[in-house]
Amino acid sequence: MGIRIEAEVSFPANDEVERVLGMAETVGEPVTVTFAWEGGRPLLHGVLVPAATLALWEHWAPTAYPAGDRAEGPELAHPEEFGPFTFFRRRVGGRTAVARDGVVVAELLDPAEAHWLEEQARNVRQGFMDPKQKAAFEEFLARQAERGEQ
């Protein structure tokens, strides 16, 4: 990940969640976040990935993240609201979609999944040339002298 931002949200009932989500959306980079919920709920560690960044990673990643032994999450509850943002937890896969005004602006992913997706996308993208770049490269190679002619 290009820019590393880490945030800890101690009591998500206030506007800290709104600030972290707004930061991820504004910066356009993943934010590693730890939610320390009130009432003894377990800590939630994740990477908040802006929707456009996630779409780019998933475009280039050749396959989906292997689910492994991840089981379905806890029973669904009502979506949680934090200011203008609403969290929609998915039982399968463990992702949480973050929406504002009915539009998904980010997803909260498991850190391992976020890292895997970013690596897969980078590896595939680095080996790809768009058609104009490929044609220019082939033309460049055609103009190069044969090894024996040098």
Coordinates of N, CA and C in Angstrom, one line a residue:
M1 N 0.8 -1.2 0.0 CA 0.0 0.0 0.0 C 0.9 1.2 0.0
G2 N 0.5 2.2 -0.8 CA 1.4 3.4 -1.0 C 1.5 4.2 0.3
I3 N 0.4 4.8 0.8 CA 0.4 5.6 2.0 C -0.1 4.7 3.1
R4 N 0.6 4.6 4.2 CA 0.1 3.8 5.4 C -0.5 4.8 6.4
I5 N -1.8 4.6 6.6 CA -2.4 5.4 7.7 C -3.0 4.4 8.6
E6 N -2.8 4.5 9.9 CA -3.3 3.6 10.9 C -4.1 4.5 11.9
A7 N -5.3 4.0 12.2 CA -6.2 4.7 13.1 C -6.8 3.7 14.1
E8 N -7.0 4.2 15.4 CA -7.7 3.4 16.3 C -8.9 4.2 16.8
V9 N -10.1 3.5 16.7 CA -11.3 4.2 17.0 C -11.7 3.6 18.3
S10 N -11.7 4.4 19.4 CA -11.9 3.8 20.7 C -13.3 3.6 21.1
F11 N -14.2 4.5 20.8 CA -15.6 4.4 21.1 C -16.4 4.9 19.9
P12 N -16.7 3.9 19.0 CA -17.3 4.3 17.7 C -18.6 5.0 17.8
A13 N -19.2 5.1 19.0 CA -20.5 5.8 19.0 C -20.4 7.3 18.7
N14 N -19.2 7.8 18.8 CA -19.0 9.3 18.5 C -18.6 9.5 17.1
D15 N -18.1 10.6 16.8 CA -17.7 11.0 15.4 C -16.4 10.5 14.9
E16 N -15.7 9.7 15.8 CA -14.4 9.1 15.3 C -14.5 8.3 14.1
V17 N -15.5 7.5 14.0 CA -15.7 6.6 12.8 C -16.0 7.5 11.6
E18 N -16.7 8.5 11.7 CA -17.0 9.4 10.6 C -15.7 10.0 10.1
R19 N -14.8 10.4 11.0 CA -13.6 11.1 10.7 C -12.6 10.1 9.9
V20 N -12.6 8.8 10.4 CA -11.7 7.8 9.8 C -12.2 7.5 8.4
L21 N -13.5 7.3 8.3 CA -14.1 7.0 7.0 C -13.9 8.1 6.0
G22 N -14.1 9.3 6.5 CA -13.9 10.5 5.7 C -12.5 10.6 5.2
M23 N -11.5 10.3 6.1 CA -10.1 10.3 5.7 C -9.8 9.3 4.6
A24 N -10.3 8.1 4.8 CA -10.0 7.1 3.7 C -10.6 7.5 2.4
E25 N -11.8 8.1 2.4 CA -12.4 8.5 1.2 C -11.7 9.7 0.6
T26 N -11.3 10.6 1.4 CA -10.6 11.8 0.9 C -9.2 11.5 0.3
V27 N -8.4 10.7 1.1 CA -7.1 10.3 0.7 C -7.1 9.3 -0.5
G28 N -8.1 8.5 -0.5 CA -8.2 7.5 -1.6 C -7.2 6.3 -1.4
E29 N -6.7 6.2 -0.2 CA -5.8 5.1 0.1 C -6.3 4.3 1.3
P30 N -5.9 3.0 1.4 CA -6.4 2.2 2.5 C -6.0 2.7 3.8
V31 N -6.8 2.5 4.8 CA -6.6 2.9 6.2 C -6.7 1.7 7.1
T32 N -5.6 1.4 7.8 CA -5.7 0.2 8.7 C -6.3 0.8 10.0
V33 N -7.4 0.1 10.4 CA -8.2 0.6 11.6 C -8.4 -0.5 12.6
T34 N -8.5 -0.1 13.8 CA -8.9 -1.0 14.9 C -10.0 -0.4 15.6
F35 N -11.1 -1.1 15.7 CA -12.3 -0.6 16.4 C -12.4 -1.3 17.8
A36 N -12.3 -0.4 18.8 CA -12.5 -0.9 20.2 C -13.9 -0.6 20.6
W37 N -14.8 -1.5 20.5 CA -16.2 -1.3 20.8 C -16.5 -1.1 22.2
E38 N -17.5 -0.4 22.6 CA -18.0 -0.3 23.9 C -18.7 -1.6 24.3
G39 N -18.9 -1.9 25.6 CA -19.7 -3.0 26.0 C -18.9 -4.4 25.9
G40 N -17.6 -4.4 25.8 CA -16.9 -5.6 25.8 C -16.9 -6.4 24.5
R41 N -17.4 -5.8 23.4 CA -17.3 -6.5 22.1 C -15.9 -6.7 21.7
P42 N -15.5 -7.7 21.1 CA -14.1 -7.9 20.7 C -13.6 -6.9 19.7
L43 N -12.3 -6.6 19.8 CA -11.7 -5.7 18.9 C -11.9 -6.1 17.5
L44 N -12.0 -5.2 16.6 CA -12.2 -5.5 15.1 C -11.0 -4.8 14.4
H45 N -10.1 -5.6 13.8 CA -9.0 -5.1 13.0 C -9.4 -5.2 11.6
G46 N -9.1 -4.2 10.8 CA -9.4 -4.3 9.4 C -8.7 -3.2 8.6
V47 N -8.8 -3.3 7.3 CA -8.3 -2.3 6.4 C -9.5 -1.7 5.7
L48 N -9.6 -0.4 5.9 CA -10.7 0.3 5.2 C -10.2 0.7 3.8
V49 N -10.8 0.1 2.8 CA -10.3 0.3 1.4 C -11.4 1.2 0.7
P50 N -11.0 2.3 0.2 CA -12.0 3.1 -0.6 C -12.5 2.3 -1.8
A51 N -13.8 2.5 -2.1 CA -14.4 1.7 -3.2 C -13.7 1.7 -4.5
A52 N -13.2 2.9 -4.9 CA -12.5 2.9 -6.2 C -11.2 2.1 -6.1
T53 N -10.5 2.2 -5.0 CA -9.2 1.4 -4.9 C -9.5 -0.1 -4.9
L54 N -10.6 -0.5 -4.2 CA -11.0 -1.9 -4.2 C -11.4 -2.4 -5.6
A55 N -12.1 -1.5 -6.3 CA -12.5 -1.9 -7.7 C -11.3 -2.1 -8.5
L56 N -10.3 -1.3 -8.4 CA -9.0 -1.4 -9.2 C -8.3 -2.7 -8.8
W57 N -8.2 -3.0 -7.5 CA -7.5 -4.2 -7.1 C -8.2 -5.4 -7.7
E58 N -9.6 -5.4 -7.5 CA -10.3 -6.6 -8.0 C -10.4 -6.7 -9.5
H59 N -10.2 -5.6 -10.2 CA -10.1 -5.7 -11.7 C -8.8 -6.4 -12.1
W60 N -7.7 -6.1 -11.4 CA -6.4 -6.7 -11.8 C -6.1 -8.0 -11.1
A61 N -6.7 -8.3 -10.0 CA -6.4 -9.6 -9.3 C -7.0 -10.7 -10.1
P62 N -6.2 -11.8 -10.4 CA -6.7 -12.8 -11.3 C -7.8 -13.7 -10.8
T63 N -7.8 -13.8 -9.4 CA -8.8 -14.7 -8.8 C -9.3 -14.1 -7.5
A64 N -10.3 -14.6 -7.0 CA -10.8 -14.1 -5.7 C -10.0 -14.6 -4.5
Y65 N -10.0 -13.9 -3.4 CA -9.2 -14.3 -2.3 C -9.7 -15.7 -1.8
P66 N -8.8 -16.6 -1.5 CA -9.2 -17.9 -1.0 C -9.8 -17.8 0.4
A67 N -11.0 -18.3 0.5 CA -11.8 -18.1 1.8 C -11.1 -18.9 2.9
G68 N -10.5 -20.0 2.6 CA -9.9 -20.8 3.7 C -10.9 -21.3 4.7
D69 N -10.5 -21.1 5.9 CA -11.4 -21.7 7.0 C -12.3 -20.6 7.6
R70 N -12.5 -19.5 6.9 CA -13.3 -18.5 7.5 C -14.8 -18.9 7.5
A71 N -15.4 -19.0 8.6 CA -16.8 -19.4 8.7 C -17.7 -18.2 8.6
E72 N -18.9 -18.4 8.6 CA -19.9 -17.3 8.6 C -19.7 -16.5 9.9
G73 N -19.9 -15.2 9.8 CA -19.8 -14.4 10.9 C -21.0 -14.5 11.9
P74 N -21.1 -13.7 12.9 CA -22.2 -13.8 13.8 C -23.5 -13.4 13.1
E75 N -24.6 -13.7 13.8 CA -25.9 -13.4 13.2 C -26.0 -11.9 12.9
L76 N -26.7 -11.7 11.8 CA -26.9 -10.3 11.4 C -27.6 -9.4 12.4
A77 N -27.2 -8.2 12.5 CA -27.9 -7.2 13.3 C -28.3 -6.1 12.3
H78 N -29.0 -5.1 12.8 CA -29.4 -4.0 12.0 C -28.1 -3.3 11.5
P79 N -28.1 -2.7 10.4 CA -26.9 -1.9 10.0 C -26.6 -0.9 11.0
E80 N -25.3 -0.6 11.2 CA -24.8 0.3 12.2 C -24.6 1.7 11.6
E81 N -25.1 2.7 12.2 CA -24.9 4.1 11.6 C -24.0 4.9 12.4
F82 N -23.1 5.6 11.7 CA -22.1 6.5 12.3 C -22.2 7.8 11.5
G83 N -22.9 8.8 12.0 CA -23.0 10.0 11.3 C -23.7 9.7 9.9
P84 N -23.1 10.2 8.8 CA -23.7 10.0 7.5 C -23.3 8.6 6.9
F85 N -22.5 7.8 7.6 CA -22.1 6.5 7.1 C -22.9 5.3 7.8
T86 N -23.1 4.3 7.0 CA -23.8 3.1 7.5 C -23.0 1.9 7.2
F87 N -22.8 1.0 8.2 CA -22.0 -0.2 8.0 C -23.0 -1.4 7.7
F88 N -22.7 -2.1 6.6 CA -23.5 -3.3 6.3 C -22.6 -4.5 6.3
R89 N -22.7 -5.3 7.3 CA -21.8 -6.5 7.5 C -22.3 -7.6 6.7
R90 N -21.4 -8.3 6.0 CA -21.7 -9.5 5.2 C -21.3 -10.7 6.0
R91 N -22.2 -11.6 6.1 CA -22.0 -12.8 6.9 C -20.9 -13.7 6.2
V92 N -21.0 -13.8 4.9 CA -20.1 -14.6 4.2 C -18.9 -13.8 3.7
G93 N -17.7 -14.2 4.0 CA -16.5 -13.4 3.5 C -16.0 -12.4 4.5
G94 N -16.8 -12.0 5.5 CA -16.3 -11.1 6.5 C -16.2 -9.7 6.2
R95 N -16.5 -9.3 5.0 CA -16.4 -7.8 4.6 C -17.6 -7.0 5.2
T96 N -17.3 -5.7 5.3 CA -18.3 -4.8 5.8 C -18.3 -3.6 4.8
A97 N -19.4 -3.4 4.1 CA -19.6 -2.3 3.2 C -19.9 -1.1 4.0
V98 N -19.3 0.0 3.6 CA -19.6 1.3 4.2 C -20.3 2.2 3.2
A99 N -21.5 2.7 3.5 CA -22.2 3.5 2.5 C -22.5 4.8 3.1
R100 N -22.6 5.8 2.2 CA -23.0 7.2 2.6 C -24.1 7.6 1.5
D101 N -25.2 8.0 2.0 CA -26.3 8.4 1.1 C -26.7 7.3 0.1
G102 N -26.6 6.0 0.5 CA -27.0 4.9 -0.4 C -25.9 4.5 -1.3
V103 N -24.7 5.1 -1.3 CA -23.6 4.7 -2.2 C -22.5 4.1 -1.4
V104 N -22.0 3.0 -1.8 CA -20.9 2.3 -1.1 C -19.6 3.1 -1.4
V105 N -19.0 3.6 -0.3 CA -17.8 4.5 -0.5 C -16.5 3.7 -0.1
A106 N -16.6 2.6 0.7 CA -15.5 1.9 1.1 C -15.9 0.5 1.6
E107 N -14.9 -0.4 1.8 CA -15.2 -1.7 2.4 C -14.2 -1.9 3.4
L108 N -14.6 -2.5 4.5 CA -13.7 -2.9 5.6 C -13.3 -4.4 5.3
L109 N -12.0 -4.7 5.0 CA -11.5 -6.0 4.7 C -10.6 -6.5 5.8
D110 N -10.5 -7.8 5.9 CA -9.5 -8.4 6.8 C -8.1 -8.0 6.3
P111 N -7.2 -7.6 7.1 CA -5.9 -7.2 6.7 C -5.2 -8.1 5.7
A112 N -5.3 -9.5 6.0 CA -4.7 -10.4 5.1 C -5.3 -10.4 3.7
E113 N -6.6 -10.3 3.6 CA -7.3 -10.2 2.3 C -6.9 -8.9 1.6
A114 N -6.8 -7.8 2.3 CA -6.4 -6.5 1.6 C -5.0 -6.6 1.1
H115 N -4.1 -7.2 1.8 CA -2.7 -7.4 1.4 C -2.6 -8.3 0.2
W116 N -3.4 -9.4 0.2 CA -3.4 -10.4 -0.9 C -3.9 -9.7 -2.1
L117 N -5.0 -9.0 -2.0 CA -5.6 -8.4 -3.2 C -4.6 -7.4 -3.8
E118 N -4.0 -6.6 -3.0 CA -3.1 -5.5 -3.5 C -1.9 -6.2 -4.2
E119 N -1.4 -7.3 -3.6 CA -0.2 -7.9 -4.2 C -0.6 -8.6 -5.6
Q120 N -1.7 -9.3 -5.6 CA -2.2 -9.9 -6.8 C -2.4 -8.9 -7.9
A121 N -3.1 -7.8 -7.6 CA -3.3 -6.7 -8.6 C -2.0 -6.1 -9.1
R122 N -1.1 -5.9 -8.2 CA 0.2 -5.3 -8.6 C 0.9 -6.2 -9.6
N123 N 1.0 -7.5 -9.2 CA 1.7 -8.5 -10.0 C 1.1 -8.6 -11.4
V124 N -0.2 -8.6 -11.6 CA -0.8 -8.7 -12.9 C -0.6 -7.4 -13.7
R125 N -0.9 -6.3 -13.0 CA -0.8 -5.0 -13.6 C 0.6 -4.7 -14.2
Q126 N 1.6 -5.1 -13.5 CA 3.0 -4.9 -13.9 C 3.3 -5.7 -15.2
G127 N 2.6 -6.7 -15.4 CA 2.9 -7.5 -16.6 C 2.0 -7.1 -17.8
F128 N 1.2 -6.1 -17.6 CA 0.2 -5.8 -18.7 C 0.7 -4.5 -19.4
M129 N 0.5 -4.5 -20.7 CA 0.7 -3.3 -21.5 C -0.5 -3.0 -22.2
D130 N -0.9 -1.7 -22.2 CA -2.1 -1.4 -23.0 C -1.7 -1.5 -24.5
P131 N -2.7 -1.5 -25.4 CA -2.4 -1.8 -26.8 C -1.5 -0.8 -27.5
K132 N -1.6 0.5 -27.1 CA -0.6 1.5 -27.7 C 0.8 1.3 -27.2
Q133 N 0.9 1.0 -25.9 CA 2.2 0.8 -25.3 C 2.8 -0.5 -25.9
K134 N 2.1 -1.5 -26.1 CA 2.5 -2.8 -26.7 C 3.0 -2.6 -28.1
A135 N 2.2 -1.8 -28.9 CA 2.6 -1.6 -30.3 C 3.9 -0.8 -30.4
A136 N 4.1 0.2 -29.5 CA 5.3 1.0 -29.5 C 6.5 0.2 -29.1
F137 N 6.3 -0.7 -28.1 CA 7.4 -1.6 -27.7 C 7.8 -2.6 -28.8
E138 N 6.8 -3.1 -29.5 CA 7.1 -4.0 -30.6 C 7.9 -3.3 -31.7
E139 N 7.5 -2.1 -32.0 CA 8.2 -1.3 -33.0 C 9.6 -1.0 -32.6
F140 N 9.8 -0.7 -31.3 CA 11.1 -0.4 -30.8 C 12.0 -1.7 -30.9
L141 N 11.4 -2.9 -30.6 CA 12.2 -4.1 -30.7 C 12.5 -4.4 -32.1
A142 N 11.6 -4.1 -33.1 CA 11.9 -4.4 -34.5 C 13.0 -3.5 -35.0
R143 N 13.2 -2.3 -34.5 CA 14.3 -1.4 -34.9 C 15.6 -1.8 -34.3
Q144 N 15.7 -2.7 -33.4 CA 16.9 -3.0 -32.7 C 17.8 -3.9 -33.6
A145 N 19.1 -3.7 -33.7 CA 20.0 -4.5 -34.5 C 20.0 -5.9 -34.0
E146 N 20.2 -6.9 -34.8 CA 20.4 -8.2 -34.4 C 21.7 -8.3 -33.6
R147 N 21.8 -9.4 -32.7 CA 22.9 -9.5 -31.9 C 24.2 -9.6 -32.6
G148 N 24.2 -10.3 -33.7 CA 25.5 -10.5 -34.5 C 25.9 -9.2 -35.3
E149 N 25.0 -8.3 -35.5 CA 25.2 -7.1 -36.3 C 25.8 -6.0 -35.4
Q150 N 25.9 -6.1 -34.1 CA 26.4 -5.1 -33.2 C 27.9 -5.0 -33.2

